[in-house]
Amino acid sequence: MSRILLIDNYDSFTYNVSQCLSILKIGTANPVIDVIRNDQITVEEVRDRVQEGYYKAIVISPGPGRPSDAGITMDLIRKLGPSYEREEEFWPGVPILGVCLGHQAIGEVFGGRVILAPSPVHGRTSPIYHKGKGIFAGLPSPFEATRYHSLVVEGDTRPENLELTAWTEDGLIMGLQHREYKWIQGVQFHPESVLTKENYRIQLLQNFLNYVSNYAEDKFVGGGWEV
């Protein structure tokens, strides 16, 4: 049985994310989604559970405020996302998907800046343009997705280690993928919203779960998630 840790940043959309993930597949089975608030578990506890094979991936929910206000969110990304090998210690990294605030946290952790958007967008759909790789494989470009945010990862100061994978017509960042740790990805929009077309929602989230399945089997580290 595969389990995913869903970090709840005290947001009403968290259980929408959970429900969407729970009806999809990791391999041939539906994953179990453990929803835990960002101040009710430690990074060390999560690390132990990942090492034991208990959690196959981490999803970081939307939420109010800024990433720095979101409990363990940023430390979780910083300490558990990347792979490393030091002396006797090897850490393979763990697949992470950040949604809205979770996406912004990925941006900040790896050197980006989170700023006010030119105008807040709450409950409106926008065309999302993308490169057709990673979690966007098989989706048309553009496709309509729902946005609820007043902050964005700043485009002009986007660090080189984060690849732009999706954007709006006016150039706002809507998707990021770490260039080295390709299993770390984020989306600014809300794929779980009912206003995001169901087949697009399913395709995007299933793409992530497909990768989780392959990652868990192969202990794959570095590169390779290009399609």
CSV table of C-alpha atoms in Angstrom, one decimal:
chain,number,residue,atom,x,y,z
A,1,MET,CA,0.0,0.0,0.0
A,2,SER,CA,1.4,3.4,-1.0
A,3,ARG,CA,1.0,6.4,1.2
A,4,ILE,CA,1.4,10.0,0.4
A,5,LEU,CA,1.9,12.7,3.0
A,6,LEU,CA,-0.2,15.8,2.3
A,7,ILE,CA,0.9,18.8,4.3
A,8,ASP,CA,-2.1,20.9,5.2
A,9,ASN,CA,-1.3,24.5,5.3
A,10,TYR,CA,-4.6,25.3,7.0
A,11,ASP,CA,-6.4,25.7,3.7
A,12,SER,CA,-10.0,24.8,2.7
A,13,PHE,CA,-8.7,23.2,-0.6
A,14,THR,CA,-6.5,20.6,1.2
A,15,TYR,CA,-9.2,17.9,1.3
A,16,ASN,CA,-10.0,18.6,-2.4
A,17,VAL,CA,-6.4,17.8,-3.1
A,18,SER,CA,-6.6,14.7,-1.0
A,19,GLN,CA,-9.8,13.5,-2.7
A,20,CYS,CA,-8.4,14.0,-6.2
A,21,LEU,CA,-5.2,12.0,-5.3
A,22,SER,CA,-7.0,9.2,-3.6
A,23,ILE,CA,-9.0,8.1,-6.6
A,24,LEU,CA,-5.9,7.9,-8.8
A,25,LYS,CA,-3.3,5.1,-8.9
A,26,ILE,CA,0.2,4.5,-7.8
A,27,GLY,CA,1.0,1.4,-9.8
A,28,THR,CA,-2.3,-0.6,-9.7
A,29,ALA,CA,-3.6,0.6,-6.3
A,30,ASN,CA,-5.2,3.8,-5.0
A,31,PRO,CA,-2.8,5.6,-2.6
A,32,VAL,CA,-3.7,6.3,1.0
A,33,ILE,CA,-3.4,10.1,1.7
A,34,ASP,CA,-2.4,11.1,5.2
A,35,VAL,CA,-3.4,14.7,5.8
A,36,ILE,CA,-1.3,16.3,8.5
A,37,ARG,CA,-1.1,20.0,9.4
A,38,ASN,CA,2.1,21.9,9.0
A,39,ASP,CA,2.6,22.2,12.8
A,40,GLN,CA,1.6,18.7,13.8
A,41,ILE,CA,4.6,16.8,12.6
A,42,THR,CA,8.3,17.4,12.5
A,43,VAL,CA,10.7,17.1,9.6
A,44,GLU,CA,12.6,14.4,11.4
A,45,GLU,CA,9.4,12.3,11.8
A,46,VAL,CA,8.6,12.7,8.1
A,47,ARG,CA,12.2,11.7,7.2
A,48,ASP,CA,12.0,8.6,9.4
A,49,ARG,CA,8.7,7.6,7.7
A,50,VAL,CA,10.1,8.1,4.2
A,51,GLN,CA,13.2,6.0,5.1
A,52,GLU,CA,11.0,3.2,6.3
A,53,GLY,CA,9.1,3.3,3.0
A,54,TYR,CA,5.9,4.5,4.7
A,55,TYR,CA,5.6,7.6,2.6
A,56,LYS,CA,6.4,7.5,-1.1
A,57,ALA,CA,5.9,11.2,-1.8
A,58,ILE,CA,5.0,14.6,-0.2
A,59,VAL,CA,2.3,17.0,-1.5
A,60,ILE,CA,2.2,20.5,-0.1
A,61,SER,CA,-1.2,22.1,0.0
A,62,PRO,CA,-2.3,25.7,-0.8
A,63,GLY,CA,-2.7,28.0,2.1
A,64,PRO,CA,-2.9,31.6,3.4
A,65,GLY,CA,0.0,33.9,3.9
A,66,ARG,CA,3.6,33.4,2.8
A,67,PRO,CA,5.7,30.3,2.7
A,68,SER,CA,7.7,31.4,5.7
A,69,ASP,CA,4.5,31.3,7.8
A,70,ALA,CA,3.7,27.7,6.8
A,71,GLY,CA,5.1,25.7,9.6
A,72,ILE,CA,7.6,23.0,8.5
A,73,THR,CA,6.8,23.5,4.8
A,74,MET,CA,10.0,25.2,3.7
A,75,ASP,CA,12.3,23.0,5.9
A,76,LEU,CA,10.6,19.9,4.6
A,77,ILE,CA,11.4,20.9,1.0
A,78,ARG,CA,14.9,22.0,1.9
A,79,LYS,CA,15.9,19.0,3.9
A,80,LEU,CA,14.1,16.1,2.3
A,81,GLY,CA,13.6,17.1,-1.4
A,82,PRO,CA,17.2,17.0,-2.7
A,83,SER,CA,19.3,13.9,-2.9
A,84,TYR,CA,22.8,13.8,-1.4
A,85,GLU,CA,25.6,11.5,-0.4
A,86,ARG,CA,27.9,12.5,2.5
A,87,GLU,CA,30.5,10.0,3.9
A,88,GLU,CA,28.3,7.0,5.0
A,89,GLU,CA,25.0,8.8,4.5
A,90,PHE,CA,22.9,8.6,1.4
A,91,TRP,CA,19.6,10.3,0.9
A,92,PRO,CA,17.7,9.6,-2.3
A,93,GLY,CA,15.4,12.6,-2.1
A,94,VAL,CA,11.6,12.3,-2.1
A,95,PRO,CA,9.1,13.4,-4.8
A,96,ILE,CA,7.4,16.6,-3.8
A,97,LEU,CA,4.5,18.4,-5.5
A,98,GLY,CA,3.7,21.9,-4.3
A,99,VAL,CA,0.3,23.5,-5.0
A,100,CYS,CA,-0.1,27.3,-4.8
A,101,LEU,CA,1.6,28.1,-1.5
A,102,GLY,CA,3.5,24.9,-1.8
A,103,HIS,CA,4.8,26.0,-5.2
A,104,GLN,CA,5.8,29.4,-3.8
A,105,ALA,CA,7.7,27.6,-1.0
A,106,ILE,CA,9.6,25.6,-3.6
A,107,GLY,CA,10.5,28.9,-5.3
A,108,GLU,CA,11.8,30.5,-2.1
A,109,VAL,CA,13.7,27.4,-0.8
A,110,PHE,CA,15.8,27.3,-4.0
A,111,GLY,CA,16.5,31.0,-4.2
A,112,GLY,CA,13.5,32.7,-5.7
A,113,ARG,CA,11.5,35.6,-4.5
A,114,VAL,CA,7.8,35.6,-3.7
A,115,ILE,CA,6.1,38.9,-4.5
A,116,LEU,CA,2.7,40.4,-4.9
A,117,ALA,CA,1.0,39.5,-8.2
A,118,PRO,CA,0.1,42.4,-10.5
A,119,SER,CA,-3.5,41.8,-9.4
A,120,PRO,CA,-5.0,39.2,-7.1
A,121,VAL,CA,-6.9,36.3,-8.8
A,122,HIS,CA,-9.5,34.4,-6.9
A,123,GLY,CA,-11.7,31.8,-8.4
A,124,ARG,CA,-11.0,32.6,-12.0
A,125,THR,CA,-9.7,30.3,-14.8
A,126,SER,CA,-6.8,31.3,-17.1
A,127,PRO,CA,-5.1,29.7,-20.0
A,128,ILE,CA,-2.0,27.9,-18.8
A,129,TYR,CA,0.9,27.5,-21.3
A,130,HIS,CA,3.5,24.8,-20.7
A,131,LYS,CA,6.3,22.8,-22.2
A,132,GLY,CA,4.5,19.4,-22.2
A,133,LYS,CA,7.0,17.8,-19.8
A,134,GLY,CA,6.9,16.3,-16.3
A,135,ILE,CA,3.5,16.7,-14.8
A,136,PHE,CA,2.2,18.5,-17.9
A,137,ALA,CA,2.8,15.6,-20.3
A,138,GLY,CA,-0.2,14.8,-22.4
A,139,LEU,CA,-2.0,18.1,-21.6
A,140,PRO,CA,-2.9,20.6,-24.3
A,141,SER,CA,-1.1,24.0,-24.2
A,142,PRO,CA,-2.8,26.1,-23.3
A,143,PHE,CA,-5.4,24.5,-21.0
A,144,GLU,CA,-7.8,26.3,-18.6
A,145,ALA,CA,-6.9,26.0,-14.9
A,146,THR,CA,-8.3,27.7,-11.8
A,147,ARG,CA,-6.3,30.4,-9.9
A,148,TYR,CA,-6.6,31.6,-6.3
A,149,HIS,CA,-3.6,33.7,-5.4
A,150,SER,CA,-2.3,37.2,-4.7
A,151,LEU,CA,1.4,36.2,-4.6
A,152,VAL,CA,3.7,34.7,-7.3
A,153,VAL,CA,7.3,33.6,-7.7
A,154,GLU,CA,9.0,36.5,-9.3
A,155,GLY,CA,9.9,35.8,-12.9
A,156,ASP,CA,12.8,38.3,-13.2
A,157,THR,CA,14.7,36.8,-10.3
A,158,ARG,CA,13.9,33.1,-11.0
A,159,PRO,CA,17.0,31.1,-10.1
A,160,GLU,CA,18.7,29.1,-12.8
A,161,ASN,CA,18.2,25.9,-10.8
A,162,LEU,CA,14.4,26.2,-11.2
A,163,GLU,CA,13.1,25.6,-14.7
A,164,LEU,CA,10.0,27.4,-15.9
A,165,THR,CA,7.5,24.8,-16.9
A,166,ALA,CA,4.2,26.7,-17.1
A,167,TRP,CA,3.1,30.3,-17.4
A,168,THR,CA,0.2,32.6,-18.2
A,169,GLU,CA,-0.3,34.7,-21.3
A,170,ASP,CA,1.1,37.7,-19.5
A,171,GLY,CA,4.2,35.8,-18.4
A,172,LEU,CA,3.5,35.0,-14.7
A,173,ILE,CA,5.1,31.8,-13.4
A,174,MET,CA,2.6,28.9,-13.1
A,175,GLY,CA,4.9,25.9,-12.9
A,176,LEU,CA,8.4,25.2,-11.8
A,177,GLN,CA,10.6,22.1,-11.8
A,178,HIS,CA,14.0,21.7,-10.2
A,179,ARG,CA,16.6,21.2,-12.9
A,180,GLU,CA,18.7,18.7,-10.9
A,181,TYR,CA,16.1,17.2,-8.6
A,182,LYS,CA,13.4,16.8,-11.2
A,183,TRP,CA,11.1,15.1,-8.7
A,184,ILE,CA,10.5,18.5,-7.1
A,185,GLN,CA,7.8,20.4,-9.0
A,186,GLY,CA,5.2,23.0,-8.2
A,187,VAL,CA,2.1,24.6,-9.8
A,188,GLN,CA,0.7,28.0,-8.9
A,189,PHE,CA,-2.8,27.2,-10.0
A,190,HIS,CA,-5.2,24.8,-8.4
A,191,PRO,CA,-5.5,21.5,-10.4
A,192,GLU,CA,-7.9,20.2,-7.7
A,193,SER,CA,-10.5,22.9,-8.2
A,194,VAL,CA,-13.8,21.9,-9.8
A,195,LEU,CA,-13.3,24.8,-12.2
A,196,THR,CA,-10.2,23.1,-13.6
A,197,LYS,CA,-11.5,20.6,-16.2
A,198,GLU,CA,-11.7,17.1,-14.8
A,199,ASN,CA,-9.7,15.3,-17.4
A,200,TYR,CA,-6.9,17.9,-17.2
A,201,ARG,CA,-6.9,17.6,-13.4
A,202,ILE,CA,-6.7,13.9,-13.5
A,203,GLN,CA,-3.9,13.8,-16.1
A,204,LEU,CA,-1.7,16.3,-14.3
A,205,LEU,CA,-2.0,14.6,-10.9
A,206,GLN,CA,-1.7,11.1,-12.4
A,207,ASN,CA,1.5,12.2,-14.1
A,208,PHE,CA,2.9,13.0,-10.7
A,209,LEU,CA,1.7,9.6,-9.2
A,210,ASN,CA,3.2,7.8,-12.2
A,211,TYR,CA,6.5,9.3,-11.4
A,212,VAL,CA,6.2,8.5,-7.7
A,213,SER,CA,5.6,4.8,-8.7
A,214,ASN,CA,8.7,4.7,-10.9
A,215,TYR,CA,10.8,6.6,-8.4
A,216,ALA,CA,9.8,4.2,-5.6
A,217,GLU,CA,10.7,1.2,-7.7
A,218,ASP,CA,14.0,2.4,-9.1
A,219,LYS,CA,15.3,4.7,-6.3
A,220,PHE,CA,16.1,6.9,-9.3
A,221,VAL,CA,18.3,9.9,-8.5
A,222,GLY,CA,19.0,12.8,-10.9
A,223,GLY,CA,17.7,13.6,-14.3
A,224,GLY,CA,15.4,11.5,-16.5
A,225,TRP,CA,12.0,13.0,-16.0
A,226,GLU,CA,11.9,14.8,-19.2
A,227,VAL,CA,8.7,13.9,-21.0
